[in-house]
Short mmCIF file of C-alpha atoms and ligand atoms in Angstrom, two decimals:
data_model
loop_
_atom_site.label_atom_id
_atom_site.label_comp_id
_atom_site.label_asym_id
_atom_site.label_seq_id
_atom_site.Cartn_x
_atom_site.Cartn_y
_atom_site.Cartn_z
CA MET A 49 144.17 91.98 87.40
CA GLY A 50 142.65 89.45 85.58
CA GLY A 51 142.86 85.93 86.98
CA GLU A 52 146.64 86.69 88.07
CA GLU A 53 147.76 86.13 91.48
CA THR A 54 149.48 88.76 93.62
CA GLU A 55 151.28 88.50 96.83
CA ALA A 56 148.11 89.48 98.60
CA THR A 57 146.63 86.41 97.09
CA LEU A 58 149.33 84.13 97.47
CA MET A 59 150.50 84.49 101.00
CA LYS A 60 148.07 83.37 104.43
CA THR A 61 148.81 86.49 106.00
CA ILE A 62 146.17 89.37 105.37
CA ILE A 63 147.76 92.46 104.07
CA GLU A 64 146.33 95.52 104.33
CA PRO A 65 146.81 96.92 101.15
CA PHE A 66 147.67 100.47 102.57
CA ARG A 67 149.94 102.32 104.48
CA ILE A 68 148.74 104.33 107.61
CA LYS A 69 149.55 108.37 107.14
CA VAL A 70 146.96 109.75 109.56
CA VAL A 71 146.07 108.06 112.78
CA GLU A 72 142.87 108.51 115.17
CA PRO A 73 143.89 107.42 118.71
CA ILE A 74 141.54 105.02 120.44
CA ARG A 75 140.74 106.00 124.04
CA MET A 76 141.58 102.85 126.76
CA THR A 77 138.82 102.47 128.98
CA THR A 78 139.17 99.89 132.25
CA PRO A 79 136.42 97.52 132.99
CA LYS A 80 135.42 99.49 135.76
CA GLU A 81 134.92 102.53 133.79
CA ARG A 82 133.05 100.52 131.13
CA GLU A 83 130.68 99.12 133.85
CA ARG A 84 129.68 102.56 134.77
CA ILE A 85 129.57 103.64 131.19
CA LEU A 86 126.89 100.97 130.47
CA ARG A 87 124.79 101.45 133.41
CA ASP A 88 124.71 105.34 132.79
CA ALA A 89 123.58 104.35 129.10
CA ASP A 90 120.63 101.84 130.42
CA PHE A 91 122.64 99.13 128.84
CA ASN A 92 121.77 100.36 125.44
CA LEU A 93 125.08 100.63 123.30
CA PHE A 94 123.63 103.45 120.68
CA ARG A 95 123.49 105.76 123.94
CA ILE A 96 127.34 105.46 124.42
CA ARG A 97 129.77 108.08 123.50
CA ALA A 98 131.80 106.50 120.57
CA GLU A 99 135.13 107.64 121.95
CA ASP A 100 134.19 105.49 124.83
CA VAL A 101 134.38 102.49 122.51
CA LEU A 102 137.59 100.67 121.70
CA ILE A 103 136.52 98.96 118.68
CA ASP A 104 133.48 99.93 117.05
CA LEU A 105 131.76 97.54 114.96
CA LEU A 106 128.14 99.02 115.15
CA THR A 107 128.27 99.37 111.23
CA ASP A 108 129.62 100.05 108.09
CA SER A 109 127.85 102.63 106.73
CA GLY A 110 129.71 105.94 106.61
CA THR A 111 132.36 104.53 108.83
CA GLY A 112 135.35 103.81 106.61
CA ALA A 113 138.52 105.73 106.03
CA MET A 114 139.30 107.68 102.93
CA SER A 115 142.50 107.45 100.81
CA SER A 116 145.09 110.11 100.43
CA LEU A 117 143.65 110.46 97.11
CA GLN A 118 140.14 111.26 98.43
CA TRP A 119 141.44 113.66 100.71
CA SER A 120 143.12 115.67 98.01
CA GLY A 121 140.04 115.36 96.05
CA ILE A 122 138.38 117.12 99.02
CA MET A 123 140.69 120.04 98.71
CA ARG A 124 139.89 120.15 94.88
CA GLY A 125 136.18 120.36 95.59
CA ASP A 126 134.31 122.70 93.40
CA GLU A 127 131.72 124.35 95.34
CA SER A 128 129.78 126.23 92.67
CA TYR A 129 126.10 125.61 93.19
CA ALA A 130 125.05 124.82 89.63
CA GLY A 131 127.65 122.78 87.09
CA ALA A 132 130.42 122.46 89.70
CA LYS A 133 133.72 120.75 87.97
CA SER A 134 133.26 117.86 90.80
CA TRP A 135 130.15 116.69 89.76
CA TYR A 136 131.21 116.22 86.00
CA VAL A 137 134.27 114.13 87.82
CA LEU A 138 131.53 112.21 89.59
CA GLU A 139 129.28 111.77 86.73
CA GLU A 140 132.12 110.39 84.37
CA ARG A 141 133.26 108.12 86.85
CA ILE A 142 129.73 106.43 87.32
CA ARG A 143 128.74 106.53 83.89
CA ASP A 144 132.17 104.38 82.94
CA LEU A 145 131.74 101.83 86.15
CA THR A 146 127.93 101.26 85.68
CA GLY A 147 127.17 102.56 81.98
CA PHE A 148 123.97 104.73 83.12
CA ARG A 149 123.91 107.71 81.35
CA HIS A 150 121.27 109.04 83.98
CA VAL A 151 123.25 109.81 87.35
CA LEU A 152 121.55 111.72 90.03
CA PRO A 153 123.30 112.80 93.33
CA THR A 154 121.43 112.27 96.83
CA HIS A 155 122.94 112.85 100.25
CA GLN A 156 122.69 108.96 101.43
CA GLY A 157 120.84 105.96 100.07
CA ARG A 158 117.79 106.58 101.75
CA ALA A 159 116.96 109.69 99.90
CA SER A 160 117.54 107.84 96.52
CA GLU A 161 114.77 105.44 97.90
CA ARG A 162 112.74 107.84 99.16
CA ILE A 163 112.37 109.59 95.39
CA LEU A 164 112.31 106.23 93.84
CA PHE A 165 109.36 105.31 95.89
CA GLU A 166 107.55 108.27 95.76
CA LEU A 167 107.47 108.14 92.11
CA VAL A 168 106.64 104.28 91.53
CA GLY A 169 105.08 103.43 94.95
CA GLY A 170 101.62 103.92 96.33
CA PRO A 171 98.42 102.07 97.95
CA ASP A 172 97.85 98.89 96.23
CA LYS A 173 101.53 98.79 94.64
CA ILE A 174 103.69 95.85 95.78
CA VAL A 175 107.86 95.56 95.73
CA PRO A 176 109.45 92.38 95.85
CA ASN A 177 112.92 92.05 96.79
CA ASN A 178 115.58 89.56 98.15
CA SER A 179 115.29 91.05 101.77
CA HIS A 180 114.41 94.54 101.81
CA PHE A 181 116.81 96.62 103.82
CA ASP A 182 114.93 98.74 106.81
CA THR A 183 114.91 102.22 105.02
CA THR A 184 113.57 100.58 101.63
CA ARG A 185 110.88 98.85 103.25
CA ALA A 186 110.18 101.96 105.72
CA ASN A 187 110.21 104.06 102.17
CA ILE A 188 107.80 101.80 100.47
CA GLU A 189 105.39 101.75 103.04
CA HIS A 190 105.68 105.32 103.81
CA SER A 191 104.13 105.57 99.89
CA GLY A 192 101.33 102.89 100.89
CA ALA A 193 102.78 100.08 98.88
CA LYS A 194 103.58 97.01 100.25
CA ALA A 195 107.54 95.50 100.33
CA VAL A 196 107.65 91.62 100.03
CA ASP A 197 110.61 89.44 100.78
CA LEU A 198 111.35 86.59 98.36
CA LEU A 199 114.52 85.04 99.55
CA ILE A 200 116.12 81.45 98.68
CA GLU A 201 115.24 79.09 101.63
CA GLU A 202 118.92 78.44 102.03
CA GLY A 203 119.01 81.98 103.10
CA LYS A 204 116.98 81.97 105.99
CA HIS A 205 118.81 79.58 108.32
CA ALA A 206 122.10 80.43 109.64
CA THR A 207 123.87 77.63 109.13
CA THR A 208 122.66 76.51 105.89
CA ARG A 209 125.73 76.86 104.00
CA HIS A 210 125.20 77.94 100.10
CA PRO A 211 127.83 80.00 98.05
CA PHE A 212 125.01 83.06 97.24
CA LYS A 213 122.64 83.03 100.19
CA GLY A 214 121.61 86.18 98.94
CA ASN A 215 119.60 85.06 95.70
CA MET A 216 116.02 85.68 94.79
CA ASP A 217 113.61 82.90 94.79
CA VAL A 218 112.84 83.13 91.27
CA GLY A 219 109.95 80.53 91.52
CA ALA A 220 108.34 82.52 94.20
CA LEU A 221 108.74 85.74 92.25
CA GLU A 222 106.97 84.05 89.31
CA LYS A 223 104.19 82.94 91.58
CA LEU A 224 103.64 86.41 92.98
CA ILE A 225 103.31 88.21 89.71
CA GLN A 226 100.82 85.43 88.78
CA GLU A 227 99.29 86.02 91.90
CA VAL A 228 98.85 89.98 91.94
CA GLY A 229 99.15 90.59 88.56
CA ALA A 230 102.32 92.63 86.90
CA LYS A 231 100.37 95.91 87.08
CA ARG A 232 100.53 96.18 90.79
CA ILE A 233 104.41 95.57 90.65
CA PRO A 234 106.06 98.71 89.69
CA LEU A 235 109.43 97.07 89.78
CA VAL A 236 111.27 94.04 91.27
CA MET A 237 114.73 94.82 93.44
CA VAL A 238 117.58 93.10 94.15
CA THR A 239 119.69 94.16 97.22
CA VAL A 240 123.60 93.25 96.60
CA THR A 241 124.80 92.13 98.82
CA ASN A 242 122.12 91.26 101.16
CA ASN A 243 122.47 93.20 104.33
CA SER A 244 119.31 92.22 106.16
CA GLY A 245 120.22 88.45 105.57
CA GLY A 246 123.41 88.55 106.73
CA GLY A 247 125.71 90.43 103.97
CA GLN A 248 125.47 87.36 101.56
CA PRO A 249 125.68 87.53 97.87
CA VAL A 250 123.55 87.22 94.78
CA SER A 251 124.97 85.29 91.75
CA LEU A 252 125.37 86.37 88.36
CA GLU A 253 123.06 83.66 87.42
CA ASN A 254 120.41 84.29 89.85
CA LEU A 255 120.30 88.19 88.62
CA ARG A 256 119.92 87.04 84.88
CA ALA A 257 116.80 84.52 85.94
CA VAL A 258 115.49 87.46 87.51
CA ARG A 259 116.25 89.72 84.73
CA LYS A 260 114.35 87.21 82.51
CA ALA A 261 111.38 86.94 84.92
CA CYS A 262 111.02 90.68 84.51
CA ASP A 263 111.09 90.59 81.15
CA ARG A 264 108.59 88.09 80.50
CA HIS A 265 106.07 90.55 82.42
CA ALA A 266 107.71 93.55 81.08
CA LEU A 267 109.13 94.86 84.41
CA PRO A 268 111.75 97.15 85.53
CA LEU A 269 114.64 95.33 87.78
CA PHE A 270 116.40 97.82 90.31
CA LEU A 271 119.22 96.89 92.51
CA ASP A 272 120.00 98.09 95.79
CA ALA A 273 123.93 98.34 95.00
CA CYS A 274 125.32 99.69 98.45
CA ARG A 275 127.74 96.78 98.28
CA PHE A 276 127.92 95.98 94.50
CA ALA A 277 131.74 96.05 94.47
CA GLU A 278 132.15 93.37 97.68
CA ASN A 279 129.27 91.46 95.79
CA ALA A 280 131.02 91.29 92.63
CA TYR A 281 134.28 90.19 94.16
CA PHE A 282 132.11 86.74 95.65
CA ILE A 283 130.91 86.21 92.24
CA LYS A 284 134.18 86.37 90.95
CA ILE A 285 135.48 83.81 93.76
CA ARG A 286 132.87 81.65 94.16
CA GLU A 287 130.58 81.37 91.03
CA LYS A 288 131.75 78.78 88.20
CA GLY A 289 133.56 80.39 85.05
CA GLN A 290 133.97 84.03 86.57
CA GLN A 291 137.41 83.60 88.07
CA ASP A 292 139.17 85.08 84.89
CA ARG A 293 136.99 88.11 84.96
CA GLU A 294 137.91 91.27 86.31
CA VAL A 295 135.52 92.68 89.24
CA ARG A 296 135.16 95.89 87.02
CA SER A 297 133.63 93.87 84.08
CA ILE A 298 131.76 91.79 86.59
CA VAL A 299 130.29 95.04 87.90
CA ARG A 300 129.22 96.29 84.77
CA GLU A 301 127.26 93.09 83.71
CA MET A 302 125.39 93.52 87.15
CA PHE A 303 124.37 97.30 86.13
CA ASP A 304 123.81 96.32 82.58
CA LEU A 305 121.02 93.59 84.00
CA CYS A 306 119.07 96.25 85.52
CA ASP A 307 117.25 99.46 84.82
CA GLY A 308 117.83 101.63 87.78
CA ALA A 309 119.83 101.21 91.11
CA THR A 310 119.68 102.82 94.59
CA ILE A 311 123.09 103.26 95.94
CA SER A 312 124.33 104.59 99.39
CA ALA A 313 127.93 105.59 99.07
CA LYS A 314 128.61 105.18 102.52
CA LYS A 315 129.34 101.41 101.75
CA ASP A 316 131.19 100.78 98.59
CA GLY A 317 131.41 104.42 97.62
CA LEU A 318 134.31 104.54 100.37
CA VAL A 319 132.96 108.07 101.68
CA ASN A 320 131.38 109.18 104.76
CA ILE A 321 128.40 110.72 103.37
CA GLY A 322 126.86 110.30 99.87
CA GLY A 323 124.20 108.52 97.89
CA LEU A 324 123.07 108.00 94.05
CA LEU A 325 119.95 107.29 92.18
CA LEU A 326 120.52 105.79 88.39
CA LEU A 327 117.73 105.71 86.03
CA ARG A 328 117.30 104.79 82.51
CA ASP A 329 113.72 105.60 81.84
CA PRO A 330 113.79 109.15 80.65
CA ASP A 331 110.39 109.94 81.97
CA LEU A 332 111.40 108.57 85.13
CA VAL A 333 114.40 110.57 85.46
CA ARG A 334 112.46 113.99 84.56
CA ARG A 335 110.13 113.35 87.20
CA ALA A 336 112.89 111.89 89.79
CA ASP A 337 114.94 115.55 88.75
CA GLU A 338 111.83 117.41 89.84
CA LEU A 339 111.82 115.57 93.14
CA LEU A 340 115.45 115.89 93.67
CA ILE A 341 115.54 119.57 93.34
CA LEU A 342 112.57 119.86 95.66
CA THR A 343 114.30 118.17 98.68
CA GLU A 344 117.73 117.45 97.97
CA GLY A 345 119.14 119.82 95.81
CA PHE A 346 120.24 121.19 92.18
CA LEU A 347 121.06 118.20 89.98
CA THR A 348 124.65 118.95 90.13
CA TYR A 349 125.23 118.53 94.03
CA GLY A 350 121.91 116.58 95.34
CA GLY A 351 122.41 117.62 98.98
CA LEU A 352 126.17 117.19 98.83
CA ALA A 353 129.22 119.52 98.85
CA GLY A 354 131.57 119.67 95.82
CA ARG A 355 134.15 117.84 98.26
CA ASP A 356 132.08 115.36 99.09
CA LEU A 357 131.11 114.77 95.09
CA GLU A 358 134.99 114.36 94.80
CA ALA A 359 135.65 111.89 97.24
CA MET A 360 132.91 109.81 96.14
CA ALA A 361 134.50 109.83 92.60
CA GLN A 362 137.99 108.81 93.90
CA GLY A 363 135.78 105.99 96.19
CA PHE A 364 134.04 104.27 93.56
CA GLU A 365 137.59 104.20 91.68
CA GLU A 366 139.46 102.70 94.55
CA VAL A 367 136.73 100.49 95.74
CA VAL A 368 137.00 97.74 92.58
CA HIS A 369 140.89 97.47 92.88
CA GLU A 370 141.23 93.88 93.55
CA ASP A 371 143.59 93.88 95.97
CA TYR A 372 141.42 95.76 98.12
CA LEU A 373 138.37 93.47 97.85
CA HIS A 374 140.60 90.39 98.40
CA TYR A 375 141.75 92.26 101.68
CA ARG A 376 138.43 93.28 102.63
CA ILE A 377 136.38 89.89 101.99
CA ARG A 378 139.10 87.65 103.42
CA SER A 379 139.71 89.85 106.40
CA THR A 380 135.49 89.62 107.24
CA GLU A 381 136.09 85.88 106.47
CA TYR A 382 139.07 85.76 108.61
CA LEU A 383 136.78 86.73 112.19
CA GLY A 384 134.59 84.32 111.12
CA GLU A 385 136.85 81.47 110.87
CA LYS A 386 138.47 82.25 114.34
CA LEU A 387 135.04 82.41 115.82
CA VAL A 388 133.91 79.23 114.58
CA ALA A 389 136.88 77.38 114.90
CA ALA A 390 136.41 78.08 119.11
CA GLY A 391 132.75 76.74 118.74
CA VAL A 392 130.99 80.33 118.51
CA GLN A 393 127.93 79.80 116.06
CA ILE A 394 127.73 82.63 113.25
CA VAL A 395 125.98 82.72 110.13
CA GLU A 396 127.52 80.76 107.61
CA PRO A 397 129.48 81.21 105.33
CA PRO A 398 130.52 84.67 106.47
CA GLY A 399 129.37 87.63 104.56
CA GLY A 400 131.10 90.60 103.20
CA HIS A 401 130.77 93.27 105.43
CA ALA A 402 130.00 92.11 108.65
CA ILE A 403 129.94 88.79 110.94
CA TYR A 404 126.56 87.82 112.42
CA ILE A 405 127.15 86.00 115.77
CA ASP A 406 124.22 83.48 116.72
CA ALA A 407 123.04 84.88 120.00
CA ALA A 408 120.59 82.31 120.63
CA HIS A 409 123.30 79.70 120.64
CA PHE A 410 126.21 81.84 122.47
CA CYS A 411 123.34 82.65 125.20
CA SER A 412 121.34 79.28 125.25
CA HIS A 413 120.36 80.05 128.66
CA ILE A 414 118.43 83.28 127.75
CA PRO A 415 115.06 82.81 126.03
CA ALA A 416 114.16 85.33 123.01
CA GLU A 417 111.79 87.19 125.44
CA GLN A 418 114.93 88.12 127.76
CA PHE A 419 116.91 89.38 124.61
CA PRO A 420 120.02 87.11 124.47
CA GLY A 421 121.45 89.80 121.81
CA GLN A 422 121.39 92.52 123.95
CA ALA A 423 122.93 90.50 126.69
CA LEU A 424 125.68 89.63 124.04
CA VAL A 425 126.34 93.04 123.01
CA CYS A 426 126.47 94.40 126.55
CA GLY A 427 128.98 91.37 127.75
CA MET A 428 131.22 92.33 124.36
CA TYR A 429 131.33 96.13 125.77
CA ARG A 430 131.96 95.24 129.48
CA ALA A 431 134.95 92.60 128.56
CA ALA A 432 136.90 94.34 125.96
CA GLY A 433 135.02 97.82 125.06
CA ILE A 434 133.62 96.46 121.66
CA ARG A 435 130.45 97.85 120.10
CA GLY A 436 128.10 95.32 118.33
CA CYS A 437 124.76 95.82 117.14
CA GLU A 438 121.69 93.22 118.21
CA ILE A 439 119.56 92.06 115.60
CA GLY A 440 117.04 90.33 117.33
CA SER A 441 113.86 90.41 119.43
CA VAL A 442 114.87 94.21 120.43
CA MET A 443 115.42 95.39 116.70
CA PHE A 444 112.78 93.23 115.20
CA GLY A 445 110.79 92.20 118.49
CA GLY A 446 107.60 93.34 120.40
CA LYS A 447 104.08 94.32 119.28
CA GLY A 448 103.34 90.36 118.48
CA ARG A 449 106.25 90.29 116.34
CA LYS A 450 108.95 87.27 116.21
CA PRO A 451 112.22 87.22 114.37
CA ALA A 452 113.48 84.23 112.72
CA MET A 453 116.72 84.55 114.52
CA GLU A 454 118.59 86.39 117.46
CA LEU A 455 121.77 87.67 116.01
CA VAL A 456 124.64 90.18 116.88
CA ARG A 457 126.09 91.78 113.94
CA LEU A 458 129.80 92.65 114.19
CA ALA A 459 130.42 94.75 110.85
CA ILE A 460 133.51 95.99 109.80
CA PRO A 461 134.33 99.53 108.87
CA ARG A 462 136.08 99.67 105.71
CA ARG A 463 140.23 100.40 105.70
CA VAL A 464 139.64 101.25 109.38
CA TYR A 465 141.07 98.53 111.57
CA THR A 466 144.09 96.31 111.01
CA GLN A 467 144.29 92.57 111.82
CA SER A 468 145.58 92.90 115.37
CA HIS A 469 142.32 94.72 116.12
CA ILE A 470 140.27 92.25 114.96
CA ASP A 471 142.54 89.29 116.72
CA TYR A 472 141.96 91.52 119.79
CA ALA A 473 138.13 91.25 119.02
CA VAL A 474 138.32 87.40 118.27
CA GLU A 475 140.06 87.06 121.94
CA ALA A 476 137.59 88.80 123.58
CA ILE A 477 134.76 86.90 122.38
CA ILE A 478 136.11 83.76 122.76
CA GLU A 479 136.91 84.44 126.19
CA LEU A 480 133.54 85.71 126.75
CA PHE A 481 132.00 82.47 125.26
CA GLY A 482 133.99 80.32 127.62
CA ARG A 483 131.90 82.03 130.42
CA ARG A 484 128.86 82.87 128.78
CA GLY A 485 126.79 81.48 131.41
CA GLU A 486 127.75 84.74 133.36
CA LEU A 487 125.81 86.60 130.71
CA ARG A 488 122.46 87.90 132.33
CA PRO A 489 118.82 88.16 130.82
CA MET A 490 117.55 91.49 130.36
CA LYS A 491 114.15 93.62 130.10
CA ILE A 492 113.12 96.46 128.54
CA VAL A 493 112.00 99.39 131.38
CA GLU A 494 111.27 102.14 128.62
CA GLU A 495 110.76 101.94 125.01
CA PRO A 496 109.81 104.33 122.22
CA PRO A 497 106.78 103.49 119.84
CA SER A 498 108.64 102.65 116.96
CA LEU A 499 112.29 101.92 116.10
CA ARG A 500 113.15 100.95 119.89
CA HIS A 501 116.58 99.44 119.74
CA PHE A 502 117.69 103.25 119.24
CA THR A 503 116.62 104.21 122.33
CA ALA A 504 114.91 101.72 124.33
CA ARG A 505 116.39 101.50 128.27
CA PHE A 506 116.90 98.20 129.61
CA ALA A 507 117.86 96.65 132.88
CA GLU A 508 119.50 93.30 133.59
CA LEU A 509 117.39 90.53 135.37
C1 PLP B 716 121.43 97.63 101.79
C2 PLP B 716 120.84 98.85 102.16
N1 PLP B 716 120.40 99.60 101.39
C3 PLP B 716 119.94 101.00 101.67
C4 PLP B 716 120.73 101.50 102.88
C5 PLP B 716 120.28 102.88 103.33
O1 PLP B 716 121.33 104.03 103.12
P1 PLP B 716 121.90 105.12 104.03
O2 PLP B 716 121.98 104.63 105.38
O3 PLP B 716 122.92 105.56 103.34
O4 PLP B 716 120.43 105.78 103.97
C6 PLP B 716 121.75 100.85 103.55
C7 PLP B 716 122.46 101.28 104.86
O5 PLP B 716 122.79 100.73 105.96
C8 PLP B 716 121.50 99.18 103.32
O6 PLP B 716 122.40 98.39 103.95
#
């Protein structure tokens, strides 16, 4: 489908472009039960059992539903240790989609990052990105290098509207290279879409400009391409001159512009587990192969079962179908539109995989030190069994650090929830907004030394 319209794009109603063949029942809970569950979990939703959640919007990573063709691929999976047929199916699919000849399978995105930065990181090195995702940053820092974010100014403000708020500030990149010298920068990375910055896309124009800057200083460009298809669809609908192109061709141009990519297939690979490392430089490939064998597995399975490789191969095919992408981006936007219309402030415009509620606005009576985002996630669970994720002073605060925004992320699993599930979430959140003054400030009563959001215990003040 180039520029042609289909029923899915002509009509206002968002149609899920699939029929449901298998269902997973959701367990209904009462407000009284949820109150007990919340208290037993010390007000930390990571401590709650998934079966006690009605609508789980904690993450879009690995939580998607597979298609009938993916499930049939699971049965075809070749479990041979070396040279499995399923590997060649995946390798061919990825070569065809991205143009990369060297494809390394890993068990998830951070495994690709660990291999890459063990090879190119190290003390005194600096790695720029639009915004590093937390595992990318952690792997870079683990190698002794420094991770630097160079997002455009518009991307740093919740309500500033810009079609590509994930863009890298190319002037700031040039400045960094001048200041520290190209020798200290092993590669430049761009995350598409920009998860840490609200799931905002990066334009082709920006990618081309970053490429040019890299060429001027002979630097490799890498993509963190977990959500490459969502990014490509945003380019198609928002960037001048791209409307008539097929998403597949935009995807190919994005990959053609770079020298490598780390991918968590748990997002746009439409699978529950899996990752990829794509490389061009033969010397890097040789060294990456050694590390892959050392910690992930042999080159033709990399920490995955043959059946996972089959499911991935099919997932990477289905994710570039434009009916799917239209439904995906439109349904996220739909959730955002309904909340905004009711006065709930969100990061605008809506990102690809999630809506980020401005918790500082929602709970304007709760100061950052008393965790407005945590109060809101607890309020949503109590009211309607919805699980969201605090991204604010709990996740990024403490030890003298203060995050720029207090957000609650509602991440949408792929192909899992229907429009009525989203309508239910909208109704519940709007109802809660109407009585937001009842949301209680919180304090941390116990926390681990790092990554405290996963296990901290809270109490209401
Ligand atoms: C942008 C980005 N990069 C990397 C990762 C890491 O991937 P994984 O969770 O598969 O290790 C994620 C996961 O959420 C991500 O969103």
